[in-house]
Amino acid sequence: QVPTVVYFLTVFLMKWTGLATMKIIEEFIECHVKAEMETERMEYEKKTTAAELDELKCEYDALSTAFDELKKNSADSSLTNGLAINDLEGRIRKSEDDVMIKENKIRNLEADVTAK
């Protein structure tokens, strides 16, 4: 026959072991649930970040295209302005030449008038 003390000690230890094991299992389950929730949150953030990245890529492409067009238009404008400036400078030189020719004619006419 098993002595009563050993019986009660065994029952007590079994109950204590069961409670400790249950606490360990509960901790494990809680950690597992937290890890799953964290994994789901990270997956969600990954998807939303990827979507935001796609939007930013589209926006960057649009801005890059607009900037390239702006650079092209600026270069075209510079060329057009350069041509216009050259044209105006040519007209000014021609006008200066015309003025000098007319001044010479006036001087010649004045010289003819004073000579007569």
XYZ file of N, CA and C in Angstrom, residues 3-114:
336
model
N 1.829 4.925 1.024
C 1.543 5.776 2.176
C 0.738 7.009 1.747
N -0.066 7.511 2.623
C -0.969 8.621 2.334
C -0.187 9.881 1.965
N 0.914 10.120 2.615
C 1.709 11.324 2.343
C 2.226 11.285 0.909
N 2.705 10.120 0.509
C 3.217 9.991 -0.852
C 2.077 10.197 -1.843
N 0.903 9.665 -1.552
C -0.255 9.811 -2.425
C -0.607 11.289 -2.575
N -0.752 12.002 -1.430
C -1.106 13.418 -1.485
C 0.001 14.246 -2.142
N 1.248 13.887 -1.863
C 2.366 14.587 -2.486
C 2.343 14.390 -4.004
N 2.057 13.177 -4.437
C 1.974 12.889 -5.868
C 0.830 13.663 -6.513
N -0.322 13.676 -5.870
C -1.472 14.418 -6.408
C -1.141 15.906 -6.477
N -0.524 16.436 -5.404
C -0.157 17.850 -5.386
C 0.823 18.177 -6.512
N 1.849 17.360 -6.680
C 2.844 17.593 -7.728
C 2.232 17.473 -9.116
N 1.327 16.517 -9.291
C 0.667 16.361 -10.598
C -0.189 17.588 -10.908
N -0.923 18.085 -9.873
C -1.755 19.266 -10.086
C -0.862 20.477 -10.397
N 0.224 20.626 -9.624
C 1.136 21.749 -9.831
C 1.779 21.667 -11.209
N 2.164 20.478 -11.629
C 2.747 20.276 -12.951
C 1.728 20.602 -14.037
N 0.498 20.183 -13.835
C -0.566 20.477 -14.806
C -0.801 21.970 -14.947
N -0.836 22.678 -13.799
C -1.035 24.131 -13.842
C 0.144 24.829 -14.531
N 1.361 24.388 -14.197
C 2.545 24.985 -14.823
C 2.556 24.713 -16.328
N 2.206 23.475 -16.699
C 2.154 23.117 -18.117
C 1.082 23.933 -18.833
N -0.085 24.098 -18.184
C -1.163 24.877 -18.795
C -0.711 26.326 -18.989
N 0.000 26.884 -18.002
C 0.490 28.259 -18.129
C 1.489 28.369 -19.282
N 2.373 27.381 -19.414
C 3.346 27.374 -20.512
C 2.630 27.295 -21.853
N 1.619 26.435 -21.953
C 0.856 26.289 -23.206
C 0.121 27.587 -23.527
N -0.492 28.211 -22.502
C -1.193 29.481 -22.730
C -0.221 30.559 -23.219
N 0.963 30.634 -22.614
C 1.987 31.591 -23.059
C 2.387 31.318 -24.505
N 2.572 30.044 -24.815
C 2.950 29.667 -26.177
C 1.865 30.072 -27.169
N 0.616 29.776 -26.826
C -0.506 30.129 -27.722
C -0.595 31.648 -27.869
N -0.446 32.374 -26.761
C -0.512 33.836 -26.818
C 0.610 34.400 -27.691
N 1.818 33.882 -27.531
C 2.941 34.328 -28.368
C 2.694 33.987 -29.833
N 2.136 32.813 -30.077
C 1.846 32.404 -31.452
C 0.801 33.327 -32.077
N -0.252 33.650 -31.319
C -1.301 34.541 -31.826
C -0.714 35.929 -32.103
N 0.119 36.424 -31.175
C 0.747 37.735 -31.393
C 1.636 37.711 -32.631
N 2.378 36.629 -32.801
C 3.252 36.515 -33.971
C 2.436 36.484 -35.252
N 1.309 35.769 -35.249
C 0.439 35.737 -36.436
C -0.111 37.121 -36.733
N -0.565 37.816 -35.678
C -1.107 39.163 -35.879
C -0.026 40.097 -36.418
N 1.175 39.982 -35.887
C 2.285 40.817 -36.358
C 2.621 40.500 -37.815
N 2.586 39.218 -38.154
C 2.853 38.810 -39.534
C 1.792 39.366 -40.472
N 0.520 39.282 -40.058
C -0.563 39.832 -40.883
C -0.409 41.343 -41.040
N -0.045 42.031 -39.935
C 0.148 43.479 -40.002
C 1.292 43.826 -40.953
N 2.366 43.054 -40.874
C 3.507 43.307 -41.754
C 3.147 43.038 -43.213
N 2.369 41.996 -43.473
C 1.925 41.713 -44.845
C 1.050 42.848 -45.364
N 0.141 43.335 -44.503
C -0.728 44.446 -44.897
C 0.112 45.687 -45.208
N 1.072 46.000 -44.332
C 1.941 47.153 -44.574
C 2.758 46.970 -45.847
N 3.184 45.740 -46.087
C 3.951 45.458 -47.305
C 3.102 45.729 -48.543
N 1.837 45.277 -48.513
C 0.948 45.494 -49.660
C 0.642 46.977 -49.843
N 0.334 47.678 -48.736
C 0.016 49.102 -48.871
C 1.241 49.898 -49.310
N 2.403 49.511 -48.810
C 3.631 50.195 -49.223
C 3.913 49.954 -50.699
N 3.662 48.732 -51.160
C 3.858 48.428 -52.585
C 2.894 49.251 -53.441
N 1.638 49.381 -52.964
C 0.667 50.186 -53.708
C 1.104 51.651 -53.741
N 1.570 52.160 -52.599
C 2.049 53.544 -52.561
C 3.262 53.721 -53.466
N 4.129 52.721 -53.490
C 5.308 52.786 -54.359
C 4.891 52.848 -55.827
N 3.893 52.042 -56.202
C 3.410 52.077 -57.585
C 2.858 53.456 -57.929
N 2.090 54.041 -56.988
C 1.551 55.380 -57.225
C 2.685 56.396 -57.388
N 3.696 56.282 -56.518
C 4.827 57.208 -56.608
C 5.598 57.019 -57.906
N 5.718 55.768 -58.366
C 6.403 55.527 -59.637
C 5.648 56.199 -60.779
N 4.315 56.040 -60.777
C 3.510 56.675 -61.830
C 3.657 58.195 -61.769
N 3.599 58.740 -60.555
C 3.738 60.186 -60.397
C 5.129 60.646 -60.838
N 6.156 59.866 -60.484
C 7.523 60.203 -60.888
C 7.649 60.167 -62.408
N 7.073 59.133 -63.031
C 7.144 59.042 -64.492
C 6.479 60.247 -65.146
N 5.305 60.639 -64.609
C 4.600 61.792 -65.170
C 5.428 63.065 -64.998
N 5.983 63.249 -63.798
C 6.800 64.443 -63.554
C 8.067 64.428 -64.395
N 8.662 63.264 -64.543
C 9.875 63.149 -65.351
C 9.584 63.499 -66.806
N 8.466 62.998 -67.316
C 8.070 63.310 -68.691
C 7.810 64.809 -68.844
N 7.090 65.379 -67.877
C 6.804 66.815 -67.937
C 8.097 67.624 -67.868
N 9.037 67.189 -67.031
C 10.315 67.896 -66.917
C 11.104 67.799 -68.214
N 11.101 66.613 -68.828
C 11.802 66.459 -70.108
C 11.198 67.364 -71.174
N 9.857 67.439 -71.204
C 9.191 68.326 -72.162
C 9.543 69.785 -71.879
N 9.604 70.127 -70.582
C 9.958 71.493 -70.209
C 11.378 71.827 -70.658
N 12.304 70.878 -70.457
C 13.683 71.108 -70.917
C 13.713 71.279 -72.430
N 12.949 70.442 -73.153
C 12.915 70.537 -74.613
C 12.326 71.881 -75.032
N 11.211 72.263 -74.397
C 10.590 73.547 -74.732
C 11.523 74.706 -74.403
N 12.251 74.574 -73.294
C 13.201 75.625 -72.922
C 14.306 75.734 -73.966
N 14.808 74.584 -74.402
C 15.851 74.597 -75.433
C 15.305 75.181 -76.731
N 14.072 74.782 -77.095
C 13.453 75.332 -78.302
C 13.265 76.840 -78.168
N 12.835 77.282 -76.983
C 12.638 78.717 -76.758
C 13.958 79.456 -76.851
N 15.005 78.857 -76.283
C 16.324 79.499 -76.361
C 16.761 79.640 -77.808
N 16.536 78.580 -78.583
C 16.897 78.635 -79.998
C 16.079 79.698 -80.715
N 14.774 79.714 -80.466
C 13.901 80.699 -81.096
C 14.309 82.109 -80.685
N 14.578 82.297 -79.387
C 15.002 83.623 -78.917
C 16.326 84.024 -79.548
N 17.239 83.066 -79.663
C 18.523 83.365 -80.299
C 18.344 83.788 -81.740
N 17.475 83.083 -82.462
C 17.215 83.441 -83.860
C 16.550 84.807 -83.957
N 15.613 85.077 -83.048
C 14.936 86.375 -83.065
C 15.930 87.494 -82.767
N 16.818 87.250 -81.809
C 17.830 88.264 -81.474
C 18.749 88.508 -82.666
N 19.182 87.442 -83.321
C 20.035 87.604 -84.509
C 19.312 88.387 -85.592
N 18.026 88.081 -85.792
C 17.238 88.788 -86.795
C 17.139 90.271 -86.443
N 16.848 90.562 -85.166
C 16.735 91.965 -84.749
C 18.069 92.696 -84.875
N 19.159 92.008 -84.510
C 20.477 92.637 -84.664
C 20.760 92.945 -86.133
N 20.383 92.027 -87.017
C 20.558 92.266 -88.459
C 19.743 93.455 -88.922
N 18.510 93.556 -88.454
C 17.666 94.693 -88.832
C 18.246 96.008 -88.319
N 18.764 95.968 -87.079
C 19.359 97.191 -86.517
C 20.564 97.616 -87.347
N 21.427 96.655 -87.697
C 22.595 96.992 -88.531
C 22.152 97.575 -89.872
N 21.128 96.956 -90.472
C 20.629 97.447 -91.760
C 20.071 98.858 -91.600
N 19.333 99.087 -90.492
C 18.790 100.435 -90.256
C 19.910 101.439 -90.051
N 20.957 101.036 -89.298
C 22.104 101.931 -89.101
C 22.760 102.257 -90.439
N 22.902 101.232 -91.287
C 23.485 101.471 -92.618
C 22.611 102.424 -93.424
N 21.275 102.208 -93.373
C 20.359 103.098 -94.095
C 20.476 104.531 -93.586
N 20.582 104.676 -92.257
C 20.706 106.018 -91.679
C 21.996 106.668 -92.151
N 23.099 105.898 -92.129
C 24.377 106.462 -92.578
C 24.309 106.851 -94.053
N 23.670 106.019 -94.871
C 23.533 106.346 -96.301
C 22.731 107.628 -96.468
N 21.622 107.746 -95.728
C 20.775 108.935 -95.848
C 21.500 110.170 -95.318
N 22.273 110.004 -94.227
C 23.062 111.135 -93.724
C 24.082 111.581 -94.778
N 24.719 110.614 -95.430
C 25.681 110.958 -96.489
C 24.983 111.685 -97.632
N 23.783 111.213 -97.999
C 23.032 111.892 -99.068
C 22.708 113.321 -98.664
N 22.275 113.474 -97.387
C 21.933 114.819 -96.913
C 23.170 115.710 -96.947
N 24.304 115.197 -96.505
C 25.543 115.981 -96.525
C 25.909 116.355 -97.963
N 25.767 115.370 -98.852
C 26.081 115.650 -100.263
C 25.140 116.708 -100.824
N 23.844 116.592 -100.487
C 22.891 117.596 -100.971
C 23.202 118.971 -100.386
N 23.548 119.001 -99.079
C 23.901 120.284 -98.455
C 25.157 120.868 -99.115
N 26.112 119.980 -99.409
C 27.339 120.451 -100.057
C 27.017 120.989 -101.446
N 26.100 120.323 -102.164
C 25.704 120.798 -103.490
C 24.983 122.136 -103.392
N 24.120 122.269 -102.383
C 23.354 123.503 -102.228
C 24.299 124.644 -101.861
N 25.217 124.413 -100.975
C 26.149 125.475 -100.584
C 27.126 125.790 -101.707
